[in-house]
PDB file of C-alpha atoms and ligand atoms in Angstrom:
ATOM      1  CA  MET A   1       2.270  29.556  -6.986  1.00 91.00           C
ATOM      2  CA  THR A   2       1.430  26.000  -8.082  1.00 95.00           C
ATOM      3  CA  ARG A   3      -0.710  23.989  -5.670  1.00 96.00           C
ATOM      4  CA  VAL A   4       0.004  20.257  -5.696  1.00 97.00           C
ATOM      5  CA  LEU A   5      -2.260  17.705  -4.010  1.00 98.00           C
ATOM      6  CA  ILE A   6      -0.372  14.579  -2.953  1.00 98.00           C
ATOM      7  CA  LEU A   7      -2.649  11.643  -2.198  1.00 98.00           C
ATOM      8  CA  GLY A   8      -0.552   9.933   0.418  1.00 97.00           C
ATOM      9  CA  GLY A   9      -0.217   7.114   2.892  1.00 95.00           C
ATOM     10  CA  THR A  10       3.145   5.836   1.587  1.00 95.00           C
ATOM     11  CA  CYS A  11       6.812   6.586   2.224  1.00 95.00           C
ATOM     12  CA  GLU A  12       7.094   7.854  -1.362  1.00 97.00           C
ATOM     13  CA  ALA A  13       4.325  10.390  -0.673  1.00 98.00           C
ATOM     14  CA  ARG A  14       6.161  11.629   2.412  1.00 97.00           C
ATOM     15  CA  ALA A  15       9.470  11.841   0.534  1.00 97.00           C
ATOM     16  CA  LEU A  16       7.817  13.786  -2.275  1.00 97.00           C
ATOM     17  CA  ALA A  17       6.185  16.249   0.144  1.00 97.00           C
ATOM     18  CA  ALA A  18       9.517  16.751   1.919  1.00 96.00           C
ATOM     19  CA  GLY A  19      11.314  17.236  -1.411  1.00 94.00           C
ATOM     20  CA  LEU A  20       8.830  19.752  -2.824  1.00 93.00           C
ATOM     21  CA  GLU A  21       8.240  21.756   0.328  1.00 76.00           C
ATOM     22  CA  PRO A  22      11.332  23.977   0.104  1.00 76.00           C
ATOM     23  CA  ALA A  23      10.548  24.972  -3.505  1.00 72.00           C
ATOM     24  CA  GLY A  24       9.293  28.549  -3.154  1.00 80.00           C
ATOM     25  CA  ASP A  25       6.886  28.417  -6.070  1.00 91.00           C
ATOM     26  CA  ILE A  26       5.168  25.124  -5.131  1.00 94.00           C
ATOM     27  CA  GLU A  27       2.619  24.703  -2.376  1.00 94.00           C
ATOM     28  CA  VAL A  28       1.953  21.134  -1.283  1.00 96.00           C
ATOM     29  CA  VAL A  29      -1.015  19.690   0.525  1.00 97.00           C
ATOM     30  CA  SER A  30      -0.873  16.012   1.446  1.00 98.00           C
ATOM     31  CA  SER A  31      -4.013  13.982   1.969  1.00 98.00           C
ATOM     32  CA  LEU A  32      -4.329  10.968   4.262  1.00 98.00           C
ATOM     33  CA  ALA A  33      -7.309   8.633   4.538  1.00 97.00           C
ATOM     34  CA  GLY A  34      -7.152   8.728   8.339  1.00 94.00           C
ATOM     35  CA  ARG A  35      -7.318   4.979   8.867  1.00 89.00           C
ATOM     36  CA  VAL A  36      -4.059   4.422  10.749  1.00 87.00           C
ATOM     37  CA  ARG A  37      -4.187   5.280  14.445  1.00 86.00           C
ATOM     38  CA  GLU A  38      -0.745   6.894  14.572  1.00 88.00           C
ATOM     39  CA  PRO A  39       0.075   7.938  11.002  1.00 90.00           C
ATOM     40  CA  LEU A  40       3.516   9.108   9.961  1.00 90.00           C
ATOM     41  CA  LEU A  41       2.737  12.693   8.988  1.00 93.00           C
ATOM     42  CA  PRO A  42       4.269  14.293   5.892  1.00 95.00           C
ATOM     43  CA  SER A  43       5.938  17.672   6.214  1.00 91.00           C
ATOM     44  CA  GLY A  44       3.899  20.686   5.123  1.00 90.00           C
ATOM     45  CA  GLN A  45       0.118  21.008   4.940  1.00 95.00           C
ATOM     46  CA  VAL A  46      -1.867  17.867   5.667  1.00 97.00           C
ATOM     47  CA  ARG A  47      -5.583  17.137   5.441  1.00 97.00           C
ATOM     48  CA  VAL A  48      -7.094  13.922   6.790  1.00 97.00           C
ATOM     49  CA  GLY A  49     -10.192  11.895   5.817  1.00 97.00           C
ATOM     50  CA  GLY A  50     -12.080  10.805   2.725  1.00 98.00           C
ATOM     51  CA  PHE A  51     -13.297  13.420   0.244  1.00 98.00           C
ATOM     52  CA  GLY A  52     -16.728  11.840  -0.215  1.00 98.00           C
ATOM     53  CA  GLY A  53     -16.246   9.964  -3.483  1.00 98.00           C
ATOM     54  CA  VAL A  54     -15.593  11.496  -6.903  1.00 98.00           C
ATOM     55  CA  ASP A  55     -18.122  14.317  -6.418  1.00 98.00           C
ATOM     56  CA  GLY A  56     -16.586  15.260  -3.077  1.00 98.00           C
ATOM     57  CA  LEU A  57     -13.100  15.285  -4.541  1.00 98.00           C
ATOM     58  CA  VAL A  58     -14.228  17.396  -7.497  1.00 98.00           C
ATOM     59  CA  ARG A  59     -15.618  19.954  -5.038  1.00 98.00           C
ATOM     60  CA  TRP A  60     -12.483  19.830  -2.881  1.00 98.00           C
ATOM     61  CA  LEU A  61     -10.184  20.375  -5.882  1.00 98.00           C
ATOM     62  CA  GLY A  62     -12.181  23.468  -6.892  1.00 97.00           C
ATOM     63  CA  ASP A  63     -12.458  24.886  -3.362  1.00 98.00           C
ATOM     64  CA  ASN A  64      -8.724  24.432  -2.799  1.00 97.00           C
ATOM     65  CA  ARG A  65      -7.539  25.653  -6.214  1.00 97.00           C
ATOM     66  CA  VAL A  66      -5.444  22.543  -6.922  1.00 98.00           C
ATOM     67  CA  ASP A  67      -3.286  22.742 -10.057  1.00 98.00           C
ATOM     68  CA  LEU A  68      -1.731  19.243 -10.091  1.00 98.00           C
ATOM     69  CA  ILE A  69      -2.410  15.876  -8.448  1.00 98.00           C
ATOM     70  CA  VAL A  70       0.149  13.231  -7.593  1.00 98.00           C
ATOM     71  CA  ASP A  71      -1.587  10.031  -6.590  1.00 98.00           C
ATOM     72  CA  ALA A  72       1.081   8.529  -4.350  1.00 98.00           C
ATOM     73  CA  THR A  73      -1.304   6.172  -2.560  1.00 98.00           C
ATOM     74  CA  HIS A  74      -0.378   2.542  -1.971  1.00 97.00           C
ATOM     75  CA  PRO A  75      -0.593   0.348  -5.113  1.00 97.00           C
ATOM     76  CA  PHE A  76      -3.519  -1.506  -3.477  1.00 97.00           C
ATOM     77  CA  ALA A  77      -5.516   1.675  -2.763  1.00 97.00           C
ATOM     78  CA  ALA A  78      -7.410   1.159  -6.026  1.00 97.00           C
ATOM     79  CA  ARG A  79     -10.598   3.021  -5.090  1.00 98.00           C
ATOM     80  CA  MET A  80      -8.742   6.253  -4.295  1.00 98.00           C
ATOM     81  CA  THR A  81      -6.741   6.027  -7.532  1.00 98.00           C
ATOM     82  CA  GLN A  82      -9.885   5.419  -9.587  1.00 98.00           C
ATOM     83  CA  ASN A  83     -11.719   8.308  -7.891  1.00 98.00           C
ATOM     84  CA  ALA A  84      -8.760  10.634  -8.352  1.00 98.00           C
ATOM     85  CA  ALA A  85      -8.436   9.773 -12.047  1.00 98.00           C
ATOM     86  CA  GLU A  86     -12.148  10.448 -12.604  1.00 98.00           C
ATOM     87  CA  ALA A  87     -12.166  13.684 -10.606  1.00 98.00           C
ATOM     88  CA  ALA A  88      -8.967  14.954 -12.278  1.00 98.00           C
ATOM     89  CA  ALA A  89     -10.468  14.312 -15.717  1.00 98.00           C
ATOM     90  CA  ARG A  90     -13.689  16.089 -14.740  1.00 98.00           C
ATOM     91  CA  VAL A  91     -11.988  19.265 -13.516  1.00 98.00           C
ATOM     92  CA  GLY A  92      -9.143  19.192 -16.059  1.00 98.00           C
ATOM     93  CA  VAL A  93      -6.341  18.965 -13.481  1.00 98.00           C
ATOM     94  CA  PRO A  94      -3.283  16.975 -14.661  1.00 98.00           C
ATOM     95  CA  MET A  95      -2.590  13.874 -12.567  1.00 98.00           C
ATOM     96  CA  VAL A  96       0.184  11.325 -12.326  1.00 98.00           C
ATOM     97  CA  ALA A  97       0.293   8.096 -10.323  1.00 98.00           C
ATOM     98  CA  LEU A  98       3.501   7.474  -8.376  1.00 98.00           C
ATOM     99  CA  GLN A  99       3.816   3.714  -7.942  1.00 97.00           C
ATOM    100  CA  ARG A 100       6.974   1.918  -6.886  1.00 96.00           C
ATOM    101  CA  PRO A 101       7.738  -1.185  -8.975  1.00 96.00           C
ATOM    102  CA  GLY A 102       6.174  -4.417  -7.721  1.00 97.00           C
ATOM    103  CA  TRP A 103       8.245  -7.394  -6.552  1.00 98.00           C
ATOM    104  CA  LEU A 104       6.629  -9.634  -9.163  1.00 97.00           C
ATOM    105  CA  GLY A 105       8.636  -7.794 -11.811  1.00 92.00           C
ATOM    106  CA  ALA A 106      11.588  -9.931 -10.648  1.00 91.00           C
ATOM    107  CA  GLU A 107       9.778 -13.155  -9.833  1.00 85.00           C
ATOM    108  CA  ARG A 108      11.668 -15.817  -7.907  1.00 92.00           C
ATOM    109  CA  GLU A 109      11.528 -19.573  -7.592  1.00 94.00           C
ATOM    110  CA  GLY A 110       8.891 -20.744  -5.129  1.00 97.00           C
ATOM    111  CA  TRP A 111       6.535 -17.817  -5.737  1.00 98.00           C
ATOM    112  CA  THR A 112       2.854 -18.229  -6.594  1.00 98.00           C
ATOM    113  CA  ALA A 113       0.872 -15.192  -7.770  1.00 98.00           C
ATOM    114  CA  VAL A 114      -2.909 -14.813  -7.514  1.00 98.00           C
ATOM    115  CA  ASP A 115      -5.302 -12.000  -8.394  1.00 98.00           C
ATOM    116  CA  ASP A 116      -6.882 -11.246  -5.018  1.00 98.00           C
ATOM    117  CA  VAL A 117      -6.979 -12.226  -1.348  1.00 98.00           C
ATOM    118  CA  GLU A 118      -9.897 -14.622  -1.906  1.00 98.00           C
ATOM    119  CA  SER A 119      -7.816 -16.571  -4.452  1.00 98.00           C
ATOM    120  CA  ALA A 120      -4.884 -16.515  -2.030  1.00 98.00           C
ATOM    121  CA  ALA A 121      -7.086 -18.070   0.669  1.00 98.00           C
ATOM    122  CA  ALA A 122      -8.238 -20.753  -1.789  1.00 98.00           C
ATOM    123  CA  VAL A 123      -4.667 -21.705  -2.799  1.00 98.00           C
ATOM    124  CA  LEU A 124      -2.979 -21.383   0.592  1.00 98.00           C
ATOM    125  CA  PRO A 125      -3.806 -24.846   2.050  1.00 98.00           C
ATOM    126  CA  GLN A 126      -1.873 -26.423  -0.855  1.00 98.00           C
ATOM    127  CA  LEU A 127       1.266 -24.494   0.085  1.00 98.00           C
ATOM    128  CA  GLY A 128       1.592 -24.795   3.845  1.00 98.00           C
ATOM    129  CA  THR A 129      -0.021 -25.127   7.264  1.00 98.00           C
ATOM    130  CA  ARG A 130       1.659 -22.324   9.254  1.00 98.00           C
ATOM    131  CA  ALA A 131       1.295 -19.044   7.368  1.00 98.00           C
ATOM    132  CA  PHE A 132       2.899 -15.645   7.919  1.00 98.00           C
ATOM    133  CA  LEU A 133       0.127 -13.313   6.723  1.00 98.00           C
ATOM    134  CA  THR A 134       1.548  -9.896   5.869  1.00 98.00           C
ATOM    135  CA  ILE A 135      -1.176  -8.340   3.743  1.00 97.00           C
ATOM    136  CA  GLY A 136      -1.901  -5.456   6.099  1.00 94.00           C
ATOM    137  CA  ARG A 137      -5.082  -4.760   7.991  1.00 93.00           C
ATOM    138  CA  GLN A 138      -7.435  -5.217   5.051  1.00 93.00           C
ATOM    139  CA  GLY A 139      -8.303  -8.605   3.571  1.00 96.00           C
ATOM    140  CA  VAL A 140      -7.407 -10.755   6.590  1.00 98.00           C
ATOM    141  CA  HIS A 141     -11.100 -11.764   6.822  1.00 98.00           C
ATOM    142  CA  ALA A 142     -10.695 -13.746   3.569  1.00 98.00           C
ATOM    143  CA  PHE A 143      -8.596 -16.268   5.546  1.00 98.00           C
ATOM    144  CA  ALA A 144     -10.996 -16.510   8.509  1.00 98.00           C
ATOM    145  CA  GLY A 145     -12.515 -19.785   7.300  1.00 98.00           C
ATOM    146  CA  LEU A 146      -9.182 -21.632   7.167  1.00 98.00           C
ATOM    147  CA  ASP A 147      -9.447 -23.354  10.543  1.00 98.00           C
ATOM    148  CA  ALA A 148      -6.979 -26.149   9.706  1.00 98.00           C
ATOM    149  CA  LEU A 149      -4.109 -23.648   9.318  1.00 98.00           C
ATOM    150  CA  TRP A 150      -2.218 -21.555  11.875  1.00 98.00           C
ATOM    151  CA  PHE A 151      -1.503 -17.875  11.127  1.00 98.00           C
ATOM    152  CA  LEU A 152       0.951 -15.278  12.279  1.00 98.00           C
ATOM    153  CA  VAL A 153      -0.839 -12.063  11.234  1.00 98.00           C
ATOM    154  CA  ARG A 154       1.231  -8.878  11.091  1.00 98.00           C
ATOM    155  CA  ALA A 155      -0.231  -5.419  10.520  1.00 96.00           C
ATOM    156  CA  ILE A 156       0.244  -1.843  11.720  1.00 93.00           C
ATOM    157  CA  ASP A 157      -3.258  -1.696  13.182  1.00 94.00           C
ATOM    158  CA  PRO A 158      -5.788  -4.414  14.105  1.00 95.00           C
ATOM    159  CA  PRO A 159      -7.300  -6.164  11.059  1.00 95.00           C
ATOM    160  CA  GLU A 160     -10.797  -5.303   9.885  1.00 89.00           C
ATOM    161  CA  GLY A 161     -13.427  -8.011  10.372  1.00 94.00           C
ATOM    162  CA  PRO A 162     -12.938 -11.638  11.447  1.00 97.00           C
ATOM    163  CA  VAL A 163      -9.476 -13.172  11.773  1.00 97.00           C
ATOM    164  CA  PRO A 164      -8.557 -16.873  11.347  1.00 98.00           C
ATOM    165  CA  PRO A 165      -9.449 -18.876  14.494  1.00 98.00           C
ATOM    166  CA  ASN A 166      -5.895 -20.199  14.980  1.00 98.00           C
ATOM    167  CA  SER A 167      -3.821 -17.062  14.790  1.00 98.00           C
ATOM    168  CA  GLU A 168      -1.481 -14.764  16.621  1.00 98.00           C
ATOM    169  CA  LEU A 169      -1.550 -11.031  15.864  1.00 98.00           C
ATOM    170  CA  ILE A 170       1.518  -8.848  15.932  1.00 98.00           C
ATOM    171  CA  PHE A 171       1.554  -5.108  15.344  1.00 96.00           C
ATOM    172  CA  ALA A 172       4.611  -3.655  13.651  1.00 96.00           C
ATOM    173  CA  ARG A 173       5.572  -1.115  11.015  1.00 93.00           C
ATOM    174  CA  GLY A 174       8.519  -1.583   8.664  1.00 93.00           C
ATOM    175  CA  PRO A 175      11.291  -1.273   7.765  1.00 95.00           C
ATOM    176  CA  PHE A 176      12.233  -4.815   8.745  1.00 97.00           C
ATOM    177  CA  THR A 177      15.618  -6.528   8.456  1.00 98.00           C
ATOM    178  CA  VAL A 178      16.341  -9.927   6.919  1.00 98.00           C
ATOM    179  CA  GLY A 179      17.839 -11.097  10.211  1.00 98.00           C
ATOM    180  CA  ALA A 180      14.750 -10.193  12.229  1.00 98.00           C
ATOM    181  CA  GLU A 181      12.365 -11.607   9.605  1.00 98.00           C
ATOM    182  CA  THR A 182      14.326 -14.871   9.463  1.00 98.00           C
ATOM    183  CA  ALA A 183      14.265 -15.185  13.241  1.00 98.00           C
ATOM    184  CA  LEU A 184      10.512 -14.473  13.342  1.00 98.00           C
ATOM    185  CA  ILE A 185       9.773 -17.081  10.652  1.00 98.00           C
ATOM    186  CA  ARG A 186      11.921 -19.674  12.439  1.00 98.00           C
ATOM    187  CA  ARG A 187      10.480 -18.924  15.881  1.00 98.00           C
ATOM    188  CA  HIS A 188       6.918 -19.481  14.660  1.00 98.00           C
ATOM    189  CA  ARG A 189       7.829 -22.467  12.431  1.00 98.00           C
ATOM    190  CA  ILE A 190       6.277 -20.678   9.446  1.00 98.00           C
ATOM    191  CA  ASP A 191       6.134 -22.768   6.260  1.00 98.00           C
ATOM    192  CA  VAL A 192       4.482 -20.277   3.854  1.00 98.00           C
ATOM    193  CA  LEU A 193       4.554 -16.478   3.469  1.00 98.00           C
ATOM    194  CA  VAL A 194       1.530 -14.536   2.161  1.00 98.00           C
ATOM    195  CA  THR A 195       1.973 -10.960   0.970  1.00 98.00           C
ATOM    196  CA  LYS A 196       0.630  -8.380  -1.445  1.00 98.00           C
ATOM    197  CA  ASP A 197       2.886  -7.335  -4.308  1.00 98.00           C
ATOM    198  CA  SER A 198       3.448  -4.013  -2.569  1.00 97.00           C
ATOM    199  CA  GLY A 199       7.024  -3.543  -3.756  1.00 96.00           C
ATOM    200  CA  GLY A 200       9.579  -1.291  -2.095  1.00 94.00           C
ATOM    201  CA  GLN A 201      12.497  -1.889   0.231  1.00 92.00           C
ATOM    202  CA  ALA A 202      10.852  -1.290   3.612  1.00 92.00           C
ATOM    203  CA  THR A 203       9.051  -4.637   3.686  1.00 94.00           C
ATOM    204  CA  ALA A 204      11.107  -6.673   1.186  1.00 97.00           C
ATOM    205  CA  ALA A 205      13.258  -8.400   3.831  1.00 98.00           C
ATOM    206  CA  LYS A 206      10.597 -11.075   4.390  1.00 98.00           C
ATOM    207  CA  LEU A 207      11.083 -12.203   0.771  1.00 98.00           C
ATOM    208  CA  ASP A 208      14.817 -12.652   1.295  1.00 98.00           C
ATOM    209  CA  ALA A 209      14.170 -14.462   4.564  1.00 98.00           C
ATOM    210  CA  ALA A 210      11.668 -16.799   2.861  1.00 98.00           C
ATOM    211  CA  ALA A 211      14.152 -17.480   0.053  1.00 97.00           C
ATOM    212  CA  ALA A 212      16.940 -18.242   2.538  1.00 97.00           C
ATOM    213  CA  LEU A 213      14.681 -20.663   4.405  1.00 98.00           C
ATOM    214  CA  ALA A 214      13.238 -22.145   1.146  1.00 98.00           C
ATOM    215  CA  ILE A 215       9.688 -21.234   2.165  1.00 98.00           C
ATOM    216  CA  PRO A 216       7.066 -20.744  -0.591  1.00 98.00           C
ATOM    217  CA  VAL A 217       5.664 -17.239  -1.101  1.00 98.00           C
ATOM    218  CA  LEU A 218       2.080 -16.500  -2.120  1.00 98.00           C
ATOM    219  CA  LEU A 219       1.702 -13.015  -3.621  1.00 98.00           C
ATOM    220  CA  VAL A 220      -1.457 -11.101  -4.398  1.00 98.00           C
ATOM    221  CA  ARG A 221      -1.103  -9.233  -7.700  1.00 98.00           C
ATOM    222  CA  ARG A 222      -1.751  -5.487  -7.785  1.00 98.00           C
ATOM    223  CA  PRO A 223      -5.098  -4.171  -8.950  1.00 97.00           C
ATOM    224  CA  THR A 224      -4.913  -2.736 -12.462  1.00 96.00           C
ATOM    225  CA  LEU A 225      -4.619   1.017 -12.850  1.00 96.00           C
ATOM    226  CA  PRO A 226      -7.396   2.996 -14.559  1.00 94.00           C
ATOM    227  CA  PRO A 227      -6.813   3.101 -18.353  1.00 94.00           C
ATOM    228  CA  GLY A 228      -4.763   5.962 -19.759  1.00 93.00           C
ATOM    229  CA  ILE A 229      -3.301   7.035 -16.427  1.00 96.00           C
ATOM    230  CA  GLU A 230       0.241   8.430 -16.479  1.00 97.00           C
ATOM    231  CA  VAL A 231       2.609   6.568 -14.126  1.00 98.00           C
ATOM    232  CA  VAL A 232       6.054   7.283 -12.666  1.00 98.00           C
ATOM    233  CA  ASP A 233       7.828   4.750 -10.500  1.00 97.00           C
ATOM    234  CA  ASP A 234       9.792   6.901  -8.080  1.00 97.00           C
ATOM    235  CA  VAL A 235       9.876  10.259  -6.335  1.00 98.00           C
ATOM    236  CA  ALA A 236      12.385  11.716  -8.823  1.00 97.00           C
ATOM    237  CA  GLY A 237      10.010  10.808 -11.639  1.00 98.00           C
ATOM    238  CA  ALA A 238       7.171  12.626  -9.890  1.00 98.00           C
ATOM    239  CA  VAL A 239       9.353  15.719  -9.386  1.00 96.00           C
ATOM    240  CA  SER A 240      10.315  15.681 -13.092  1.00 96.00           C
ATOM    241  CA  TRP A 241       6.651  15.329 -14.041  1.00 98.00           C
ATOM    242  CA  ILE A 242       5.737  18.358 -11.891  1.00 96.00           C
ATOM    243  CA  GLU A 243       8.622  20.387 -13.343  1.00 94.00           C
ATOM    244  CA  SER A 244       7.590  19.471 -16.886  1.00 95.00           C
ATOM    245  CA  ILE A 245       4.148  20.983 -16.284  1.00 91.00           C
ATOM    246  CA  THR A 246       4.926  24.059 -14.151  1.00 84.00           C
TER     247      THR A 246
HETATM  248  P1  NAP B 301      -8.974   2.767  -1.035  1.00 93.44           P
HETATM  249  O1  NAP B 301      -9.702   1.495  -0.763  1.00 93.44           O
HETATM  250  O2  NAP B 301      -8.426   2.971  -2.396  1.00 93.44           O
HETATM  251  O3  NAP B 301      -9.917   4.023  -0.749  1.00 93.44           O
HETATM  252  C1  NAP B 301     -11.125   3.935  -0.019  1.00 93.44           C
HETATM  253  C2  NAP B 301     -11.541   5.341   0.343  1.00 93.44           C
HETATM  254  O4  NAP B 301     -10.680   5.870   1.351  1.00 93.44           O
HETATM  255  C3  NAP B 301     -11.453   6.335  -0.806  1.00 93.44           C
HETATM  256  O5  NAP B 301     -12.581   6.234  -1.649  1.00 93.44           O
HETATM  257  C4  NAP B 301     -11.341   7.627  -0.056  1.00 93.44           C
HETATM  258  O6  NAP B 301     -12.596   7.994   0.501  1.00 93.44           O
HETATM  259  C5  NAP B 301     -10.472   7.265   1.113  1.00 93.44           C
HETATM  260  N1  NAP B 301      -9.038   7.476   0.860  1.00 93.44           N
HETATM  261  C6  NAP B 301      -8.101   6.563   0.498  1.00 93.44           C
HETATM  262  N2  NAP B 301      -6.897   7.137   0.413  1.00 93.44           N
HETATM  263  C7  NAP B 301      -7.074   8.449   0.733  1.00 93.44           C
HETATM  264  C8  NAP B 301      -6.192   9.539   0.846  1.00 93.44           C
HETATM  265  N3  NAP B 301      -4.865   9.430   0.628  1.00 93.44           N
HETATM  266  N4  NAP B 301      -6.724  10.731   1.191  1.00 93.44           N
HETATM  267  C9  NAP B 301      -8.066  10.874   1.443  1.00 93.44           C
HETATM  268  N5  NAP B 301      -8.935   9.856   1.350  1.00 93.44           N
HETATM  269  C10 NAP B 301      -8.447   8.660   1.023  1.00 93.44           C
HETATM  270  O7  NAP B 301      -7.840   3.002   0.047  1.00 93.44           O
HETATM  271  P2  NAP B 301      -7.212   1.970   1.110  1.00 93.44           P
HETATM  272  O8  NAP B 301      -6.660   0.797   0.386  1.00 93.44           O
HETATM  273  O9  NAP B 301      -8.213   1.788   2.204  1.00 93.44           O
HETATM  274  O10 NAP B 301      -5.988   2.841   1.649  1.00 93.44           O
HETATM  275  C11 NAP B 301      -6.209   3.915   2.535  1.00 93.44           C
HETATM  276  C12 NAP B 301      -4.906   4.665   2.727  1.00 93.44           C
HETATM  277  O11 NAP B 301      -3.930   3.779   3.267  1.00 93.44           O
HETATM  278  C13 NAP B 301      -4.324   5.228   1.444  1.00 93.44           C
HETATM  279  O12 NAP B 301      -3.889   6.535   1.702  1.00 93.44           O
HETATM  280  C14 NAP B 301      -3.159   4.315   1.107  1.00 93.44           C
HETATM  281  O13 NAP B 301      -2.097   5.006   0.490  1.00 93.44           O
HETATM  282  C15 NAP B 301      -2.765   3.791   2.476  1.00 93.44           C
HETATM  283  N6  NAP B 301      -2.241   2.421   2.441  1.00 93.44           N
HETATM  284  C16 NAP B 301      -2.982   1.421   1.898  1.00 93.44           C
HETATM  285  C17 NAP B 301      -2.459   0.137   1.864  1.00 93.44           C
HETATM  286  C18 NAP B 301      -3.231  -0.996   1.232  1.00 93.44           C
HETATM  287  O14 NAP B 301      -2.706  -2.129   1.227  1.00 93.44           O
HETATM  288  N7  NAP B 301      -4.422  -0.783   0.682  1.00 93.44           N
HETATM  289  C19 NAP B 301      -1.187  -0.105   2.389  1.00 93.44           C
HETATM  290  C20 NAP B 301      -0.462   0.944   2.951  1.00 93.44           C
HETATM  291  C21 NAP B 301      -0.998   2.200   2.971  1.00 93.44           C
HETATM  292  P3  NAP B 301     -13.612   8.998  -0.242  1.00 93.44           P
HETATM  293  O15 NAP B 301     -14.251   8.184  -1.327  1.00 93.44           O
HETATM  294  O16 NAP B 301     -14.548   9.407   0.846  1.00 93.44           O
HETATM  295  O17 NAP B 301     -12.802  10.124  -0.791  1.00 93.44           O
END
């Protein structure tokens, strides 16, 4: 029996767990950080909560006899990926990162890319005055000082820390449609969209809506992956990687 740890929190992680579960010779345990109030749970075994840094993860991998790790965390969950790469190297467990391609790979007219949310906040006033902020719950605080702008802030759960003074919060989880995104942007007279380069189909409709309405898009680039890490870009790639090792 091969025990696979899937570091989750993404739809790819759930799809991988569901795909591997029926295989008789593979046992899957998915790990969630436990930050979202009502998480979508993967099928099969699930554990929830941080491991306690690299040392904690090293202990957990030994205690739970893990043979392989698939880091299927969100592309912006850089700390978890770094910790997993270090822990995997320390205990000699093979690891692959499953990361869907970013949207910036097919850059469009009207897009501006910056390295982090602080840079996005610095550039934003040059691009618009009514922003649709779709960077999730984390990082919203970077925009809290922009009191001359109005924000529509969308996240699954309430943002961490201060929010911009002129803002409306909406809670929603994708997938979203182009029609609904276009209507939302129109209704709030949005003139700039801010997003992370998360990639994937579930939340891509806002990009099509912005293009249709000729609204500029400000994208935060992904953090860089730890050096030397093996990467696959879809669930099938992760399954092939597992099969190549077992
Ligand atoms: P992060 O900054 O990379 O990680 C911070 C800490 O949270 C880690 O050091 C670890 O704590 C714990 N952690 C993160 N992912 C974990 C997991 N799958 N299982 C157990 N512990 C985990 O992570 P984040 O950006 O806050 O993301 C948290 C979770 O939300 C991830 O599972 C990610 O896939 C998901 N998510 C993130 C985003 C995003 O934009 N960042 C978007 C959608 C979903 P210890 O050091 O104590 O082990």
